[in-house]
Amino acid sequence: KNEVEQSPQNLTAQEGEFITINCSYSVGISALHWLQQHPGGGIVSLFMLSSGKKKHGRLIATINIQEKHSSLHITASHPRDSAVYICAVFFTPDTGNQFYFGTGTSLTVIP
Amino acid sequence: DTEVTQTPKHLVMGMTNKKSLKCEQHMGHRAMYWYKQKAKKPPELMFVYSYEKLSINESVPSRFSPECPNSSLLNLHLHALQPEDSALYLCASSQETAGIGSPLHFGNGTRLTVT
Protein backbone atom coordinates (compact mmCIF):
# COMPACT_ATOMS: atom_id res chain seq x y z
CA LYS A 1 0.00 0.00 0.00
CA ASN A 2 1.31 3.45 -0.89
CA GLU A 3 1.31 5.65 2.19
CA VAL A 4 2.22 9.22 2.93
CA GLU A 5 2.51 10.18 6.58
CA GLN A 6 2.91 13.67 7.97
CA SER A 7 3.84 14.89 11.41
CA PRO A 8 2.82 16.65 13.47
CA GLN A 9 -0.90 16.79 12.69
CA ASN A 10 -1.29 20.07 14.55
CA LEU A 11 1.32 22.65 15.45
CA THR A 12 1.09 25.92 17.37
CA ALA A 13 4.07 28.25 17.39
CA GLN A 14 4.95 31.72 18.59
CA GLU A 15 5.73 34.30 15.98
CA GLY A 16 9.41 34.14 15.07
CA GLU A 17 9.89 30.47 15.85
CA PHE A 18 11.56 28.01 13.49
CA ILE A 19 9.06 25.39 12.33
CA THR A 20 9.60 21.93 10.87
CA ILE A 21 6.95 19.71 9.28
CA ASN A 22 7.85 16.17 8.30
CA CYS A 23 6.65 13.83 5.56
CA SER A 24 7.49 10.15 5.11
CA TYR A 25 6.46 7.84 2.31
CA SER A 26 6.61 4.14 1.73
CA VAL A 27 7.83 3.41 -1.80
CA GLY A 28 9.82 4.98 -4.61
CA ILE A 29 8.66 8.32 -5.91
CA SER A 30 9.32 10.54 -8.88
CA ALA A 31 8.38 13.83 -7.20
CA LEU A 32 7.24 15.26 -3.89
CA HIS A 33 5.20 18.43 -3.54
CA TRP A 34 4.58 20.68 -0.58
CA LEU A 35 1.23 22.46 -0.72
CA GLN A 36 -0.29 25.20 1.43
CA GLN A 37 -4.02 25.49 2.03
CA HIS A 38 -5.47 28.54 3.75
CA PRO A 39 -8.88 28.61 5.42
CA GLY A 40 -11.42 29.03 2.64
CA GLY A 41 -9.92 26.29 0.54
CA GLY A 42 -7.44 27.51 -2.10
CA ILE A 43 -4.30 25.39 -2.41
CA VAL A 44 -0.95 26.85 -3.41
CA SER A 45 1.97 24.76 -4.58
CA LEU A 46 5.04 25.76 -2.54
CA PHE A 47 7.69 23.35 -3.77
CA MET A 48 8.18 20.43 -6.10
CA LEU A 49 11.35 18.44 -5.54
CA SER A 50 12.86 15.11 -6.39
CA SER A 51 16.23 15.54 -4.67
CA GLY A 52 18.20 17.87 -2.44
CA LYS A 53 16.93 21.15 -1.15
CA LYS A 54 14.96 24.16 -2.34
CA LYS A 55 14.52 27.58 -0.75
CA HIS A 56 11.97 30.28 -1.37
CA GLY A 57 11.98 33.24 0.97
CA ARG A 58 11.53 31.95 4.52
CA LEU A 59 10.56 28.47 3.33
CA ILE A 60 13.01 25.62 2.86
CA ALA A 61 12.15 22.12 1.62
CA THR A 62 14.49 19.16 1.77
CA ILE A 63 14.19 15.58 0.63
CA ASN A 64 16.21 12.45 1.40
CA ILE A 65 15.40 9.88 -1.26
CA GLN A 66 17.21 7.02 0.49
CA GLU A 67 15.34 7.61 3.74
CA LYS A 68 12.04 8.36 1.95
CA HIS A 69 11.62 11.51 3.98
CA SER A 70 11.05 15.20 3.34
CA SER A 71 10.87 18.23 5.61
CA LEU A 72 9.40 21.67 5.22
CA HIS A 73 11.01 24.38 7.33
CA ILE A 74 9.67 27.86 8.00
CA THR A 75 12.14 30.35 9.43
CA ALA A 76 11.00 33.39 11.43
CA SER A 77 7.37 32.23 11.38
CA HIS A 78 4.62 34.80 11.04
CA PRO A 79 0.86 34.66 11.73
CA ARG A 80 0.22 34.78 7.97
CA ASP A 81 1.95 31.39 7.74
CA SER A 82 -1.02 29.90 9.58
CA ALA A 83 -2.47 27.33 7.19
CA VAL A 84 -2.62 23.61 6.50
CA TYR A 85 0.53 22.25 4.90
CA ILE A 86 0.12 19.14 2.78
CA CYS A 87 2.77 16.81 1.46
CA ALA A 88 1.79 15.16 -1.84
CA VAL A 89 3.80 12.42 -3.46
CA PHE A 90 3.82 11.32 -7.08
CA PHE A 91 4.80 7.69 -7.04
CA THR A 92 6.73 6.04 -9.85
CA PRO A 93 4.58 5.09 -12.84
CA ASP A 94 4.14 1.44 -11.88
CA THR A 95 2.21 2.53 -8.80
CA GLY A 96 -0.20 4.75 -10.66
CA ASN A 97 0.05 8.16 -12.23
CA GLN A 98 -1.51 10.25 -9.52
CA PHE A 99 -0.80 12.05 -6.32
CA TYR A 100 -1.08 10.56 -2.89
CA PHE A 101 -1.70 13.20 -0.24
CA GLY A 102 -0.55 13.25 3.34
CA THR A 103 -3.13 14.06 5.98
CA GLY A 104 -1.83 17.59 6.40
CA THR A 105 -0.33 19.62 9.23
CA SER A 106 -2.44 22.43 10.64
CA LEU A 107 -0.13 25.28 11.65
CA THR A 108 -1.17 28.20 13.85
CA VAL A 109 1.33 30.98 14.46
CA ILE A 110 0.44 33.19 17.41
CA PRO A 111 1.53 36.85 17.44
CA ASP B 1 -4.72 35.11 -7.41
CA THR B 2 -4.96 31.57 -8.69
CA GLU B 3 -4.53 30.88 -12.41
CA VAL B 4 -7.22 28.21 -12.23
CA THR B 5 -10.68 29.73 -11.94
CA GLN B 6 -13.56 27.82 -10.43
CA THR B 7 -17.21 28.86 -10.42
CA PRO B 8 -19.33 29.14 -8.45
CA LYS B 9 -17.49 29.67 -5.16
CA HIS B 10 -20.44 28.39 -3.18
CA LEU B 11 -23.36 26.21 -4.22
CA VAL B 12 -26.36 24.97 -2.28
CA MET B 13 -28.52 22.39 -4.01
CA GLY B 14 -31.30 20.00 -3.20
CA MET B 15 -31.07 16.29 -3.78
CA THR B 16 -33.25 16.50 -6.88
CA ASN B 17 -31.41 19.39 -8.52
CA LYS B 18 -29.04 19.30 -11.45
CA LYS B 19 -26.11 21.69 -11.30
CA SER B 20 -22.64 22.05 -12.78
CA LEU B 21 -19.28 23.13 -11.46
CA LYS B 22 -16.93 24.86 -13.85
CA CYS B 23 -13.16 25.12 -14.01
CA GLU B 24 -11.06 27.13 -16.45
CA GLN B 25 -7.33 27.57 -17.03
CA HIS B 26 -5.44 29.37 -19.78
CA MET B 27 -1.93 28.16 -19.03
CA GLY B 28 -1.92 25.62 -21.84
CA HIS B 29 -1.99 22.75 -19.36
CA ARG B 30 -2.99 19.40 -20.84
CA ALA B 31 -3.97 17.62 -17.63
CA MET B 32 -6.92 18.64 -15.46
CA TYR B 33 -8.22 17.12 -12.27
CA TRP B 34 -11.24 17.09 -9.98
CA TYR B 35 -10.68 16.51 -6.27
CA LYS B 36 -13.16 16.25 -3.41
CA GLN B 37 -12.13 17.44 0.04
CA LYS B 38 -14.05 16.88 3.26
CA ALA B 39 -13.32 18.97 6.35
CA LYS B 40 -9.93 18.29 7.94
CA LYS B 41 -9.11 15.65 5.33
CA PRO B 42 -6.69 15.72 2.39
CA PRO B 43 -8.07 16.04 -1.14
CA GLU B 44 -9.34 12.84 -2.75
CA LEU B 45 -8.85 12.36 -6.45
CA MET B 46 -12.06 11.94 -8.45
CA PHE B 47 -11.16 12.32 -12.14
CA VAL B 48 -8.16 13.04 -14.33
CA TYR B 49 -8.36 14.33 -17.88
CA SER B 50 -5.28 14.13 -20.06
CA TYR B 51 -5.40 15.79 -23.48
CA GLU B 52 -9.18 16.17 -23.10
CA LYS B 53 -9.71 12.46 -22.57
CA LEU B 54 -10.77 10.90 -19.29
CA SER B 55 -7.77 8.93 -18.09
CA ILE B 56 -8.63 8.19 -14.46
CA ASN B 57 -12.02 7.69 -12.78
CA GLU B 58 -11.53 6.79 -9.15
CA SER B 59 -14.73 4.74 -8.88
CA VAL B 60 -16.80 7.88 -8.50
CA PRO B 61 -20.60 7.41 -8.37
CA SER B 62 -22.43 8.16 -11.61
CA ARG B 63 -24.23 11.09 -10.00
CA PHE B 64 -20.96 12.93 -10.70
CA SER B 65 -20.33 13.32 -14.42
CA PRO B 66 -17.19 15.06 -15.69
CA GLU B 67 -16.85 16.77 -19.03
CA CYS B 68 -13.88 18.37 -20.78
CA PRO B 69 -15.24 20.40 -23.71
CA ASN B 70 -11.80 21.73 -24.64
CA SER B 71 -8.30 21.94 -23.27
CA SER B 72 -9.10 25.00 -21.12
CA LEU B 73 -12.39 23.93 -19.59
CA LEU B 74 -13.44 21.22 -17.18
CA ASN B 75 -16.97 20.74 -15.92
CA LEU B 76 -18.43 18.53 -13.23
CA HIS B 77 -22.14 17.84 -13.68
CA LEU B 78 -24.06 17.00 -10.54
CA HIS B 79 -27.38 15.15 -10.34
CA ALA B 80 -29.29 13.49 -7.53
CA LEU B 81 -26.58 14.15 -4.96
CA GLN B 82 -26.72 13.06 -1.35
CA PRO B 83 -26.05 15.20 1.74
CA GLU B 84 -22.78 13.29 2.28
CA ASP B 85 -21.56 14.71 -1.04
CA SER B 86 -21.30 18.10 0.64
CA ALA B 87 -17.63 19.06 0.44
CA LEU B 88 -15.10 21.39 -1.15
CA TYR B 89 -14.59 20.47 -4.80
CA LEU B 90 -11.19 21.45 -6.11
CA CYS B 91 -10.05 21.68 -9.69
CA ALA B 92 -6.37 21.49 -10.59
CA SER B 93 -4.28 21.50 -13.72
CA SER B 94 -0.73 20.64 -14.70
CA GLN B 95 1.38 20.84 -17.84
CA GLU B 96 1.31 17.06 -18.17
CA THR B 97 0.04 14.39 -15.81
CA ALA B 98 1.62 15.68 -12.65
CA GLY B 99 5.06 14.46 -11.73
CA ILE B 100 8.56 15.75 -12.27
CA GLY B 101 8.44 19.14 -13.95
CA SER B 102 4.66 19.38 -13.74
CA PRO B 103 3.51 21.10 -10.56
CA LEU B 104 -0.18 21.19 -9.79
CA HIS B 105 -2.06 24.48 -9.94
CA PHE B 106 -5.23 24.49 -7.88
CA GLY B 107 -8.34 26.61 -8.06
CA ASN B 108 -9.92 28.05 -4.93
CA GLY B 109 -12.63 25.43 -4.97
CA THR B 110 -16.40 25.31 -4.92
CA ARG B 111 -17.94 24.71 -1.53
CA LEU B 112 -20.96 22.51 -2.16
CA THR B 113 -23.79 21.95 0.30
CA VAL B 114 -26.45 19.36 -0.52
CA THR B 115 -29.67 19.79 1.43
Tab-separated table of C-alpha atoms in Angstrom:
chain	number	residue	atom	x	y	z
A	1	LYS	CA	0.000	0.000	0.000
A	2	ASN	CA	1.313	3.451	-0.887
A	3	GLU	CA	1.306	5.645	2.193
A	4	VAL	CA	2.224	9.223	2.934
A	5	GLU	CA	2.511	10.181	6.582
A	6	GLN	CA	2.908	13.666	7.974
A	7	SER	CA	3.839	14.887	11.413
A	8	PRO	CA	2.818	16.653	13.470
A	9	GLN	CA	-0.897	16.790	12.691
A	10	ASN	CA	-1.286	20.069	14.547
A	11	LEU	CA	1.322	22.652	15.449
A	12	THR	CA	1.093	25.915	17.369
A	13	ALA	CA	4.073	28.253	17.387
A	14	GLN	CA	4.945	31.724	18.593
A	15	GLU	CA	5.733	34.301	15.983
A	16	GLY	CA	9.406	34.136	15.075
A	17	GLU	CA	9.890	30.469	15.855
A	18	PHE	CA	11.560	28.013	13.492
A	19	ILE	CA	9.064	25.391	12.326
A	20	THR	CA	9.597	21.931	10.870
A	21	ILE	CA	6.954	19.710	9.285
A	22	ASN	CA	7.852	16.173	8.301
A	23	CYS	CA	6.653	13.827	5.557
A	24	SER	CA	7.488	10.146	5.108
A	25	TYR	CA	6.456	7.841	2.307
A	26	SER	CA	6.606	4.139	1.730
A	27	VAL	CA	7.835	3.411	-1.804
A	28	GLY	CA	9.819	4.984	-4.614
A	29	ILE	CA	8.655	8.317	-5.911
A	30	SER	CA	9.320	10.541	-8.880
A	31	ALA	CA	8.377	13.828	-7.197
A	32	LEU	CA	7.244	15.264	-3.887
A	33	HIS	CA	5.205	18.426	-3.538
A	34	TRP	CA	4.578	20.675	-0.585
A	35	LEU	CA	1.234	22.460	-0.724
A	36	GLN	CA	-0.291	25.199	1.430
A	37	GLN	CA	-4.019	25.490	2.029
A	38	HIS	CA	-5.465	28.536	3.748
A	39	PRO	CA	-8.884	28.606	5.420
A	40	GLY	CA	-11.417	29.033	2.637
A	41	GLY	CA	-9.917	26.295	0.536
A	42	GLY	CA	-7.438	27.508	-2.103
A	43	ILE	CA	-4.301	25.393	-2.407
A	44	VAL	CA	-0.952	26.849	-3.410
A	45	SER	CA	1.968	24.759	-4.581
A	46	LEU	CA	5.043	25.755	-2.542
A	47	PHE	CA	7.692	23.352	-3.770
A	48	MET	CA	8.178	20.430	-6.098
A	49	LEU	CA	11.347	18.443	-5.539
A	50	SER	CA	12.863	15.115	-6.386
A	51	SER	CA	16.229	15.539	-4.672
A	52	GLY	CA	18.197	17.866	-2.444
A	53	LYS	CA	16.928	21.152	-1.147
A	54	LYS	CA	14.955	24.158	-2.343
A	55	LYS	CA	14.517	27.582	-0.752
A	56	HIS	CA	11.974	30.285	-1.375
A	57	GLY	CA	11.979	33.240	0.973
A	58	ARG	CA	11.525	31.947	4.517
A	59	LEU	CA	10.562	28.473	3.328
A	60	ILE	CA	13.005	25.616	2.863
A	61	ALA	CA	12.154	22.123	1.623
A	62	THR	CA	14.487	19.157	1.768
A	63	ILE	CA	14.185	15.575	0.625
A	64	ASN	CA	16.213	12.453	1.396
A	65	ILE	CA	15.397	9.879	-1.258
A	66	GLN	CA	17.213	7.016	0.495
A	67	GLU	CA	15.342	7.606	3.744
A	68	LYS	CA	12.044	8.361	1.950
A	69	HIS	CA	11.615	11.512	3.978
A	70	SER	CA	11.047	15.196	3.342
A	71	SER	CA	10.875	18.228	5.614
A	72	LEU	CA	9.398	21.674	5.215
A	73	HIS	CA	11.008	24.377	7.334
A	74	ILE	CA	9.670	27.864	8.004
A	75	THR	CA	12.141	30.348	9.434
A	76	ALA	CA	10.998	33.394	11.432
A	77	SER	CA	7.373	32.231	11.376
A	78	HIS	CA	4.617	34.799	11.037
A	79	PRO	CA	0.860	34.663	11.728
A	80	ARG	CA	0.218	34.779	7.966
A	81	ASP	CA	1.954	31.394	7.737
A	82	SER	CA	-1.022	29.895	9.582
A	83	ALA	CA	-2.465	27.327	7.192
A	84	VAL	CA	-2.620	23.614	6.505
A	85	TYR	CA	0.529	22.246	4.897
A	86	ILE	CA	0.116	19.140	2.779
A	87	CYS	CA	2.770	16.805	1.458
A	88	ALA	CA	1.795	15.159	-1.845
A	89	VAL	CA	3.803	12.418	-3.461
A	90	PHE	CA	3.819	11.323	-7.079
A	91	PHE	CA	4.802	7.687	-7.040
A	92	THR	CA	6.732	6.035	-9.848
A	93	PRO	CA	4.579	5.085	-12.841
A	94	ASP	CA	4.139	1.444	-11.881
A	95	THR	CA	2.206	2.528	-8.797
A	96	GLY	CA	-0.201	4.747	-10.655
A	97	ASN	CA	0.045	8.161	-12.232
A	98	GLN	CA	-1.511	10.249	-9.523
A	99	PHE	CA	-0.796	12.052	-6.316
A	100	TYR	CA	-1.085	10.564	-2.888
A	101	PHE	CA	-1.698	13.198	-0.244
A	102	GLY	CA	-0.551	13.249	3.339
A	103	THR	CA	-3.133	14.059	5.985
A	104	GLY	CA	-1.831	17.595	6.401
A	105	THR	CA	-0.331	19.621	9.230
A	106	SER	CA	-2.436	22.434	10.637
A	107	LEU	CA	-0.127	25.278	11.651
A	108	THR	CA	-1.166	28.195	13.849
A	109	VAL	CA	1.327	30.976	14.464
A	110	ILE	CA	0.440	33.193	17.408
A	111	PRO	CA	1.534	36.852	17.443
B	1	ASP	CA	-4.719	35.107	-7.405
B	2	THR	CA	-4.956	31.569	-8.693
B	3	GLU	CA	-4.526	30.884	-12.412
B	4	VAL	CA	-7.216	28.211	-12.230
B	5	THR	CA	-10.679	29.734	-11.943
B	6	GLN	CA	-13.561	27.822	-10.432
B	7	THR	CA	-17.205	28.862	-10.415
B	8	PRO	CA	-19.326	29.138	-8.445
B	9	LYS	CA	-17.487	29.675	-5.165
B	10	HIS	CA	-20.438	28.392	-3.177
B	11	LEU	CA	-23.357	26.206	-4.222
B	12	VAL	CA	-26.356	24.970	-2.275
B	13	MET	CA	-28.515	22.395	-4.007
B	14	GLY	CA	-31.297	20.001	-3.205
B	15	MET	CA	-31.070	16.288	-3.784
B	16	THR	CA	-33.254	16.497	-6.883
B	17	ASN	CA	-31.409	19.387	-8.516
B	18	LYS	CA	-29.043	19.299	-11.451
B	19	LYS	CA	-26.112	21.691	-11.304
B	20	SER	CA	-22.640	22.051	-12.782
B	21	LEU	CA	-19.278	23.128	-11.455
B	22	LYS	CA	-16.933	24.863	-13.854
B	23	CYS	CA	-13.156	25.125	-14.011
B	24	GLU	CA	-11.056	27.129	-16.451
B	25	GLN	CA	-7.326	27.567	-17.030
B	26	HIS	CA	-5.438	29.367	-19.779
B	27	MET	CA	-1.927	28.157	-19.029
B	28	GLY	CA	-1.921	25.615	-21.842
B	29	HIS	CA	-1.992	22.753	-19.356
B	30	ARG	CA	-2.988	19.395	-20.836
B	31	ALA	CA	-3.972	17.616	-17.626
B	32	MET	CA	-6.920	18.642	-15.463
B	33	TYR	CA	-8.217	17.120	-12.268
B	34	TRP	CA	-11.243	17.086	-9.979
B	35	TYR	CA	-10.677	16.515	-6.265
B	36	LYS	CA	-13.163	16.253	-3.413
B	37	GLN	CA	-12.130	17.437	0.038
B	38	LYS	CA	-14.046	16.883	3.260
B	39	ALA	CA	-13.322	18.970	6.346
B	40	LYS	CA	-9.930	18.289	7.938
B	41	LYS	CA	-9.105	15.645	5.330
B	42	PRO	CA	-6.692	15.716	2.388
B	43	PRO	CA	-8.074	16.044	-1.144
B	44	GLU	CA	-9.341	12.835	-2.748
B	45	LEU	CA	-8.850	12.360	-6.452
B	46	MET	CA	-12.056	11.940	-8.454
B	47	PHE	CA	-11.162	12.315	-12.141
B	48	VAL	CA	-8.162	13.043	-14.332
B	49	TYR	CA	-8.364	14.329	-17.885
B	50	SER	CA	-5.282	14.134	-20.062
B	51	TYR	CA	-5.405	15.792	-23.478
B	52	GLU	CA	-9.177	16.173	-23.104
B	53	LYS	CA	-9.706	12.464	-22.565
B	54	LEU	CA	-10.769	10.898	-19.288
B	55	SER	CA	-7.770	8.928	-18.091
B	56	ILE	CA	-8.632	8.186	-14.462
B	57	ASN	CA	-12.019	7.692	-12.780
B	58	GLU	CA	-11.525	6.786	-9.145
B	59	SER	CA	-14.732	4.740	-8.885
B	60	VAL	CA	-16.795	7.881	-8.502
B	61	PRO	CA	-20.597	7.411	-8.371
B	62	SER	CA	-22.430	8.165	-11.612
B	63	ARG	CA	-24.232	11.091	-10.000
B	64	PHE	CA	-20.963	12.933	-10.704
B	65	SER	CA	-20.331	13.319	-14.422
B	66	PRO	CA	-17.189	15.064	-15.688
B	67	GLU	CA	-16.850	16.772	-19.027
B	68	CYS	CA	-13.882	18.366	-20.777
B	69	PRO	CA	-15.243	20.405	-23.706
B	70	ASN	CA	-11.800	21.735	-24.637
B	71	SER	CA	-8.296	21.943	-23.270
B	72	SER	CA	-9.098	25.000	-21.123
B	73	LEU	CA	-12.391	23.929	-19.586
B	74	LEU	CA	-13.442	21.220	-17.181
B	75	ASN	CA	-16.966	20.743	-15.916
B	76	LEU	CA	-18.431	18.531	-13.230
B	77	HIS	CA	-22.140	17.844	-13.678
B	78	LEU	CA	-24.062	17.004	-10.538
B	79	HIS	CA	-27.380	15.152	-10.340
B	80	ALA	CA	-29.293	13.489	-7.526
B	81	LEU	CA	-26.583	14.148	-4.961
B	82	GLN	CA	-26.723	13.064	-1.354
B	83	PRO	CA	-26.046	15.199	1.742
B	84	GLU	CA	-22.782	13.289	2.275
B	85	ASP	CA	-21.562	14.711	-1.041
B	86	SER	CA	-21.297	18.103	0.640
B	87	ALA	CA	-17.629	19.055	0.435
B	88	LEU	CA	-15.097	21.387	-1.152
B	89	TYR	CA	-14.585	20.466	-4.799
B	90	LEU	CA	-11.190	21.451	-6.111
B	91	CYS	CA	-10.055	21.676	-9.692
B	92	ALA	CA	-6.374	21.494	-10.593
B	93	SER	CA	-4.279	21.502	-13.719
B	94	SER	CA	-0.729	20.635	-14.702
B	95	GLN	CA	1.376	20.839	-17.835
B	96	GLU	CA	1.312	17.064	-18.170
B	97	THR	CA	0.039	14.387	-15.813
B	98	ALA	CA	1.618	15.679	-12.646
B	99	GLY	CA	5.060	14.459	-11.735
B	100	ILE	CA	8.555	15.753	-12.273
B	101	GLY	CA	8.445	19.139	-13.946
B	102	SER	CA	4.662	19.383	-13.741
B	103	PRO	CA	3.508	21.102	-10.557
B	104	LEU	CA	-0.178	21.191	-9.788
B	105	HIS	CA	-2.065	24.480	-9.941
B	106	PHE	CA	-5.230	24.493	-7.875
B	107	GLY	CA	-8.340	26.609	-8.064
B	108	ASN	CA	-9.922	28.055	-4.934
B	109	GLY	CA	-12.635	25.430	-4.967
B	110	THR	CA	-16.403	25.309	-4.924
B	111	ARG	CA	-17.944	24.714	-1.528
B	112	LEU	CA	-20.958	22.505	-2.163
B	113	THR	CA	-23.789	21.950	0.296
B	114	VAL	CA	-26.445	19.361	-0.516
B	115	THR	CA	-29.673	19.792	1.434
